[in-house]
Every structure is written in structure tokens, then in C-alpha cells.
């Protein structure tokens, strides 16, 4: 079973043990007409959008704001470029922000082969998209759920492009079971989870990349087994340990969709990573500064 609508978040136990997804119904692309520009960055505050060829098929990307580094949002399974819309509205006041649709989602073309992709292949696809859109500078990646798997592999495969990382209740290799052969993004759009698991298990250190990991508290999800609730933050501890410059924060009033339940916490995490990147300073150790926006330090 998978989450396909926000109101179904109480089914997260099955979703986390299988596929985590946001609303799979594609929203209208944000920004101006996709034909209006092939560049996703601009000094103007007006939104821009584009269809970018990534190898014989085109992906949609929509950006807004201005400044560097660019924040790139990676949606959960089946989610489209609007998945972080509330957070994006705030963050785009401070820098350039971009959301996109993976192949077969929203406004993007289907992948021609039709074969199940891996999260690593999606990460490489994202890299081609960013290059084709003219986003050449450093990026801060923000990934939710399955999107966090793509983010993990992007940071491992393209470290020269990554200035900072924010993981929003990211899915983990350690949650996958032999039953997780494929996850479905949309009808006919599959992700090969067996190969993805192997890719994730080979991910190395992120060095001193500023990294904030946000973990839900299973609020409103009474069916999630207690054993899994105890294990979940431990998996995220392992993720945070990949960077020597990381903070792990629990979203105390949130279920799986932290960007909807506690958007101010996600915004605060992004802003802190942006400040660290711009100042060239390490993140401060976790303390009480997240309490006002619904966060607490992981034990």
C-alpha cells in the first residue's frame, strides 16, 4: 500500500515499509509558459520555467527567486514540482529555488525505455536536467521521502555540485525488504528498488557538507508499529553521520509530510544550511534553536 493523498498519511506504516508517496495527481506547472525560456535561473524575481531535454525526452523544471546557492526540491514518490509549494514561497525570498517533475510525472515526458529506473539513475537524470537548464553553480538539495533517496545518491555521485543537504523524513535503504522489488511513481512508471538498495548501500561520506536531517514523530499515524517508530530515527542518525557537519532534528508535531505539517521547521533548516554555505562556517551543534518551529534535537 502507498500513500497517494495527504489525507491518507495515517497509512504510513505500510508506506514506509513499501513506497512513500505524495499526491500523484499532477498539479499545473508553476511559473510562466514552459516555452518562454530554456534557462531556469534569472536575476529577476519572476518565476521561470522550461522543458529540458535530458536524453531524447524532456523534463519540466520551474524556478523562482534569485541568488545563490540554488535550492532544488526533490519530491516524494509520485510528487510533482509543487510538492514543496508552501516552503518554496518562503525560501524563494532568499535565493533561487527550483522544483521539477521526474519522468512520467506531471508535465514531464515519459522515459522512452519504459524500464524501471533506479534512484541513482534518477539522480543522474537530475544532473542532466540542471546542466541543460543552465544551473551551473552550487545547489542545496531538499528531498522528501523517496526523493531523499535520489538526493542521497546525487550527493554521492555529484559532490562537486552539492553545497548543502536537507533531508525531509527521507526513505532509507535500511527500510527496504525483499518484497520491495519495485515502487510505482505513476501508472507504468516504476523504480527498481532492489538495485536502488544496492546503490544506497554503496554511498560513502559526504565530507563536511552542511547537512540537516529532519525526522517525523508519527503524529496522526497510530497504525505505525512501535518497533518501526523506534527504528526510524536511528536510520536517520546513520544518514546524519555521513557528514561531519550535520544536525539531526525531530519534527515533534509532524507526520511523514513535514513540509505540510511543520513548514516553518523545513524553512528554518534550509535557511540554516544556506547561511552555512554562504558564510563558509560549520553548522552550530544542535540545541534549542529549533524549538520555536516545532523541532527538537534527536537523542
GROMACS .gro file of C-alpha atoms in nm:
model
  299
    1UNK     CA    1   0.000   0.000   0.000
    2UNK     CA    2   0.121   0.350  -0.079
    3UNK     CA    3   0.022   0.700   0.031
    4UNK     CA    4  -0.140   0.870  -0.267
    5UNK     CA    5  -0.313   1.159  -0.090
    6UNK     CA    6  -0.222   1.372   0.214
    7UNK     CA    7  -0.537   1.258   0.397
    8UNK     CA    8  -0.413   0.900   0.376
    9UNK     CA    9  -0.099   0.970   0.577
   10UNK     CA   10  -0.227   0.756   0.862
   11UNK     CA   11  -0.135   0.457   0.646
   12UNK     CA   12   0.234   0.545   0.675
   13UNK     CA   13   0.335   0.218   0.836
   14UNK     CA   14   0.267   0.031   0.515
   15UNK     CA   15   0.403   0.316   0.308
   16UNK     CA   16   0.736   0.336   0.487
   17UNK     CA   17   0.777  -0.036   0.465
   18UNK     CA   18   0.691  -0.011   0.096
   19UNK     CA   19   0.657   0.305  -0.105
   20UNK     CA   20   0.613   0.655   0.033
   21UNK     CA   21   0.424   0.889  -0.197
   22UNK     CA   22   0.256   1.226  -0.209
   23UNK     CA   23  -0.049   1.310  -0.414
   24UNK     CA   24   0.023   1.154  -0.751
   25UNK     CA   25  -0.223   1.377  -0.937
   26UNK     CA   26  -0.001   1.625  -1.125
   27UNK     CA   27  -0.055   1.990  -1.047
   28UNK     CA   28  -0.028   2.255  -1.313
   29UNK     CA   29   0.337   2.358  -1.361
   30UNK     CA   30   0.440   2.666  -1.171
   31UNK     CA   31   0.590   2.966  -1.343
   32UNK     CA   32   0.544   3.111  -1.688
   33UNK     CA   33   0.493   2.923  -2.012
   34UNK     CA   34   0.747   2.640  -2.044
   35UNK     CA   35   0.829   2.761  -2.394
   36UNK     CA   36   0.923   3.102  -2.262
   37UNK     CA   37   1.280   3.017  -2.159
   38UNK     CA   38   1.540   2.745  -2.154
   39UNK     CA   39   1.722   2.890  -1.856
   40UNK     CA   40   1.594   2.817  -1.507
   41UNK     CA   41   1.787   3.090  -1.329
   42UNK     CA   42   1.737   3.463  -1.355
   43UNK     CA   43   1.820   3.784  -1.172
   44UNK     CA   44   1.453   3.879  -1.183
   45UNK     CA   45   1.211   3.770  -0.913
   46UNK     CA   46   0.953   3.646  -1.164
   47UNK     CA   47   0.916   3.269  -1.199
   48UNK     CA   48   1.075   3.096  -1.496
   49UNK     CA   49   1.011   2.750  -1.632
   50UNK     CA   50   1.137   2.522  -1.905
   51UNK     CA   51   1.123   2.183  -2.069
   52UNK     CA   52   1.477   2.048  -2.084
   53UNK     CA   53   1.600   1.759  -2.300
   54UNK     CA   54   1.779   1.506  -2.083
   55UNK     CA   55   1.850   1.245  -2.350
   56UNK     CA   56   1.570   1.227  -2.604
   57UNK     CA   57   1.291   1.321  -2.364
   58UNK     CA   58   1.212   1.638  -2.172
   59UNK     CA   59   1.162   1.713  -1.805
   60UNK     CA   60   0.977   2.014  -1.668
   61UNK     CA   61   1.154   2.247  -1.423
   62UNK     CA   62   1.011   2.561  -1.263
   63UNK     CA   63   1.219   2.818  -1.073
   64UNK     CA   64   1.162   3.143  -0.889
   65UNK     CA   65   1.355   3.396  -0.684
   66UNK     CA   66   1.718   3.492  -0.734
   67UNK     CA   67   2.055   3.440  -0.574
   68UNK     CA   68   2.294   3.157  -0.494
   69UNK     CA   69   2.311   2.878  -0.399
   70UNK     CA   70   2.007   2.742  -0.581
   71UNK     CA   71   1.774   2.529  -0.369
   72UNK     CA   72   1.644   2.226  -0.562
   73UNK     CA   73   1.340   2.042  -0.425
   74UNK     CA   74   1.311   1.665  -0.477
   75UNK     CA   75   0.955   1.538  -0.427
   76UNK     CA   76   0.844   1.212  -0.268
   77UNK     CA   77   0.728   0.920  -0.479
   78UNK     CA   78   0.472   1.038  -0.734
   79UNK     CA   79   0.504   1.401  -0.620
   80UNK     CA   80   0.544   1.682  -0.869
   81UNK     CA   81   0.711   2.022  -0.880
   82UNK     CA   82   0.455   2.171  -0.640
   83UNK     CA   83   0.531   1.931  -0.353
   84UNK     CA   84   0.718   2.195  -0.151
   85UNK     CA   85   0.499   2.489  -0.254
   86UNK     CA   86   0.449   2.635   0.095
   87UNK     CA   87   0.817   2.606   0.182
   88UNK     CA   88   0.919   2.736  -0.161
   89UNK     CA   89   0.715   3.054  -0.115
   90UNK     CA   90   0.930   3.148   0.186
   91UNK     CA   91   1.269   3.024   0.066
   92UNK     CA   92   1.243   3.191  -0.275
   93UNK     CA   93   1.252   3.528  -0.096
   94UNK     CA   94   1.612   3.445   0.000
   95UNK     CA   95   1.755   3.264  -0.303
   96UNK     CA   96   1.675   3.088  -0.630
   97UNK     CA   97   1.451   2.784  -0.584
   98UNK     CA   98   1.360   2.512  -0.834
   99UNK     CA   99   1.117   2.222  -0.839
  100UNK     CA  100   1.082   1.971  -1.119
  101UNK     CA  101   0.884   1.670  -1.236
  102UNK     CA  102   1.060   1.338  -1.273
  103UNK     CA  103   0.999   1.144  -1.596
  104UNK     CA  104   0.636   1.033  -1.627
  105UNK     CA  105   0.521   1.277  -1.358
  106UNK     CA  106   0.325   1.600  -1.402
  107UNK     CA  107   0.439   1.798  -1.706
  108UNK     CA  108   0.745   1.583  -1.788
  109UNK     CA  109   0.771   1.331  -2.070
  110UNK     CA  110   0.766   0.959  -2.009
  111UNK     CA  111   1.104   0.787  -2.008
  112UNK     CA  112   1.126   0.629  -2.356
  113UNK     CA  113   1.259   0.291  -2.249
  114UNK     CA  114   0.975   0.232  -2.004
  115UNK     CA  115   1.211   0.017  -1.798
  116UNK     CA  116   1.222   0.063  -1.420
  117UNK     CA  117   1.486   0.320  -1.326
  118UNK     CA  118   1.690   0.330  -1.007
  119UNK     CA  119   1.719   0.624  -0.771
  120UNK     CA  120   2.079   0.659  -0.889
  121UNK     CA  121   1.967   0.683  -1.248
  122UNK     CA  122   1.714   0.948  -1.143
  123UNK     CA  123   1.998   1.138  -0.973
  124UNK     CA  124   2.198   1.133  -1.296
  125UNK     CA  125   1.885   1.243  -1.483
  126UNK     CA  126   1.854   1.537  -1.243
  127UNK     CA  127   2.216   1.633  -1.312
  128UNK     CA  128   2.148   1.643  -1.686
  129UNK     CA  129   1.836   1.850  -1.619
  130UNK     CA  130   2.022   2.107  -1.410
  131UNK     CA  131   2.302   2.135  -1.664
  132UNK     CA  132   2.054   2.171  -1.950
  133UNK     CA  133   1.862   2.436  -1.756
  134UNK     CA  134   2.177   2.643  -1.709
  135UNK     CA  135   2.202   2.587  -1.333
  136UNK     CA  136   2.579   2.563  -1.313
  137UNK     CA  137   2.651   2.689  -0.962
  138UNK     CA  138   2.631   2.515  -0.626
  139UNK     CA  139   2.298   2.371  -0.514
  140UNK     CA  140   2.129   2.287  -0.187
  141UNK     CA  141   1.920   1.973  -0.229
  142UNK     CA  142   1.600   1.927  -0.028
  143UNK     CA  143   1.443   1.583  -0.063
  144UNK     CA  144   1.130   1.429   0.090
  145UNK     CA  145   1.065   1.055   0.137
  146UNK     CA  146   1.172   0.867  -0.178
  147UNK     CA  147   1.311   1.197  -0.307
  148UNK     CA  148   1.562   1.176  -0.024
  149UNK     CA  149   1.696   0.854  -0.178
  150UNK     CA  150   1.756   1.040  -0.505
  151UNK     CA  151   1.919   1.317  -0.301
  152UNK     CA  152   2.149   1.072  -0.119
  153UNK     CA  153   2.271   0.931  -0.448
  154UNK     CA  154   2.303   1.270  -0.616
  155UNK     CA  155   2.526   1.392  -0.333
  156UNK     CA  156   2.738   1.078  -0.363
  157UNK     CA  157   2.768   1.086  -0.743
  158UNK     CA  158   2.795   1.460  -0.799
  159UNK     CA  159   2.960   1.601  -0.486
  160UNK     CA  160   3.117   1.889  -0.678
  161UNK     CA  161   2.768   2.030  -0.739
  162UNK     CA  162   2.634   1.995  -0.384
  163UNK     CA  163   2.680   2.278  -0.135
  164UNK     CA  164   2.429   2.160   0.125
  165UNK     CA  165   2.167   1.897   0.203
  166UNK     CA  166   1.830   1.893   0.382
  167UNK     CA  167   1.657   1.556   0.419
  168UNK     CA  168   1.284   1.567   0.498
  169UNK     CA  169   1.181   1.233   0.652
  170UNK     CA  170   1.381   1.060   0.381
  171UNK     CA  171   1.334   0.697   0.289
  172UNK     CA  172   1.632   0.475   0.368
  173UNK     CA  173   1.794   0.160   0.233
  174UNK     CA  174   1.753   0.004   0.577
  175UNK     CA  175   1.374   0.009   0.550
  176UNK     CA  176   1.365  -0.198   0.231
  177UNK     CA  177   1.266  -0.563   0.245
  178UNK     CA  178   1.281  -0.845  -0.015
  179UNK     CA  179   0.920  -0.760  -0.101
  180UNK     CA  180   1.030  -0.417  -0.230
  181UNK     CA  181   1.104  -0.519  -0.588
  182UNK     CA  182   0.962  -0.204  -0.747
  183UNK     CA  183   0.789   0.113  -0.635
  184UNK     CA  184   0.541   0.287  -0.864
  185UNK     CA  185   0.571   0.660  -0.934
  186UNK     CA  186   0.271   0.670  -1.169
  187UNK     CA  187   0.091   0.413  -1.382
  188UNK     CA  188   0.365   0.235  -1.574
  189UNK     CA  189   0.644   0.441  -1.415
  190UNK     CA  190   0.841   0.207  -1.189
  191UNK     CA  191   1.152   0.236  -0.972
  192UNK     CA  192   1.376  -0.069  -0.936
  193UNK     CA  193   1.415  -0.085  -0.558
  194UNK     CA  194   1.642  -0.390  -0.547
  195UNK     CA  195   1.908  -0.213  -0.750
  196UNK     CA  196   1.836   0.111  -0.567
  197UNK     CA  197   1.905  -0.060  -0.235
  198UNK     CA  198   2.245  -0.174  -0.361
  199UNK     CA  199   2.322   0.177  -0.484
  200UNK     CA  200   2.234   0.328  -0.148
  201UNK     CA  201   2.440   0.075   0.042
  202UNK     CA  202   2.746   0.187  -0.156
  203UNK     CA  203   2.707   0.557  -0.069
  204UNK     CA  204   3.011   0.697   0.107
  205UNK     CA  205   3.086   1.001   0.319
  206UNK     CA  206   2.951   1.347   0.242
  207UNK     CA  207   3.260   1.501   0.399
  208UNK     CA  208   3.181   1.829   0.574
  209UNK     CA  209   2.880   1.919   0.356
  210UNK     CA  210   2.630   2.115   0.572
  211UNK     CA  211   2.351   1.863   0.629
  212UNK     CA  212   2.027   1.875   0.828
  213UNK     CA  213   1.815   1.562   0.867
  214UNK     CA  214   1.451   1.608   0.970
  215UNK     CA  215   1.258   1.311   1.113
  216UNK     CA  216   0.885   1.285   1.176
  217UNK     CA  217   0.722   1.194   1.508
  218UNK     CA  218   0.439   0.981   1.360
  219UNK     CA  219   0.176   1.232   1.471
  220UNK     CA  220  -0.163   1.124   1.341
  221UNK     CA  221  -0.034   0.783   1.236
  222UNK     CA  222  -0.146   0.543   1.510
  223UNK     CA  223  -0.109   0.232   1.295
  224UNK     CA  224   0.270   0.256   1.265
  225UNK     CA  225   0.425  -0.024   1.476
  226UNK     CA  226   0.613   0.098   1.782
  227UNK     CA  227   0.915  -0.103   1.677
  228UNK     CA  228   0.935   0.086   1.349
  229UNK     CA  229   0.888   0.421   1.524
  230UNK     CA  230   1.189   0.340   1.742
  231UNK     CA  231   1.397   0.231   1.445
  232UNK     CA  232   1.318   0.521   1.214
  233UNK     CA  233   1.525   0.795   1.387
  234UNK     CA  234   1.815   0.550   1.421
  235UNK     CA  235   1.824   0.506   1.045
  236UNK     CA  236   1.832   0.884   1.013
  237UNK     CA  237   2.113   0.902   1.269
  238UNK     CA  238   2.315   0.688   1.029
  239UNK     CA  239   2.239   0.930   0.747
  240UNK     CA  240   2.341   1.234   0.953
  241UNK     CA  241   2.669   1.060   1.037
  242UNK     CA  242   2.769   1.062   0.669
  243UNK     CA  243   2.858   1.429   0.712
  244UNK     CA  244   3.092   1.564   0.978
  245UNK     CA  245   2.888   1.884   0.964
  246UNK     CA  246   2.533   1.771   1.035
  247UNK     CA  247   2.235   1.825   1.264
  248UNK     CA  248   1.952   1.577   1.322
  249UNK     CA  249   1.618   1.728   1.426
  250UNK     CA  250   1.290   1.561   1.522
  251UNK     CA  251   0.971   1.730   1.398
  252UNK     CA  252   0.768   1.692   1.717
  253UNK     CA  253   0.427   1.785   1.573
  254UNK     CA  254   0.452   1.613   1.239
  255UNK     CA  255   0.373   1.301   1.047
  256UNK     CA  256   0.555   1.199   0.730
  257UNK     CA  257   0.475   1.520   0.539
  258UNK     CA  258   0.683   1.758   0.747
  259UNK     CA  259   0.677   2.022   0.472
  260UNK     CA  260   0.299   2.039   0.520
  261UNK     CA  261   0.267   1.975   0.894
  262UNK     CA  262   0.559   2.195   1.002
  263UNK     CA  263   0.668   2.403   0.702
  264UNK     CA  264   0.840   2.660   0.922
  265UNK     CA  265   1.074   2.390   1.050
  266UNK     CA  266   1.169   2.291   0.695
  267UNK     CA  267   1.222   2.657   0.606
  268UNK     CA  268   1.440   2.706   0.915
  269UNK     CA  269   1.652   2.404   0.822
  270UNK     CA  270   1.701   2.528   0.467
  271UNK     CA  271   1.786   2.880   0.583
  272UNK     CA  272   2.043   2.746   0.827
  273UNK     CA  273   2.213   2.540   0.557
  274UNK     CA  274   2.206   2.840   0.321
  275UNK     CA  275   2.372   3.057   0.585
  276UNK     CA  276   2.643   2.795   0.645
  277UNK     CA  277   2.713   2.770   0.272
  278UNK     CA  278   2.727   3.146   0.224
  279UNK     CA  279   2.938   3.215   0.532
  280UNK     CA  280   3.167   2.917   0.486
  281UNK     CA  281   3.107   2.825   0.851
  282UNK     CA  282   3.003   2.490   1.004
  283UNK     CA  283   2.652   2.440   1.134
  284UNK     CA  284   2.612   2.511   1.504
  285UNK     CA  285   2.567   2.195   1.714
  286UNK     CA  286   2.205   2.102   1.768
  287UNK     CA  287   2.049   2.297   2.054
  288UNK     CA  288   1.713   2.454   2.139
  289UNK     CA  289   1.702   2.694   1.846
  290UNK     CA  290   1.455   2.478   1.652
  291UNK     CA  291   1.201   2.459   1.936
  292UNK     CA  292   1.006   2.767   1.824
  293UNK     CA  293   0.931   2.598   1.489
  294UNK     CA  294   0.845   2.254   1.622
  295UNK     CA  295   1.181   2.080   1.630
  296UNK     CA  296   1.398   1.917   1.893
  297UNK     CA  297   1.740   1.759   1.876
  298UNK     CA  298   1.749   1.386   1.815
  299UNK     CA  299   1.863   1.196   2.121
   0.00000   0.00000   0.00000
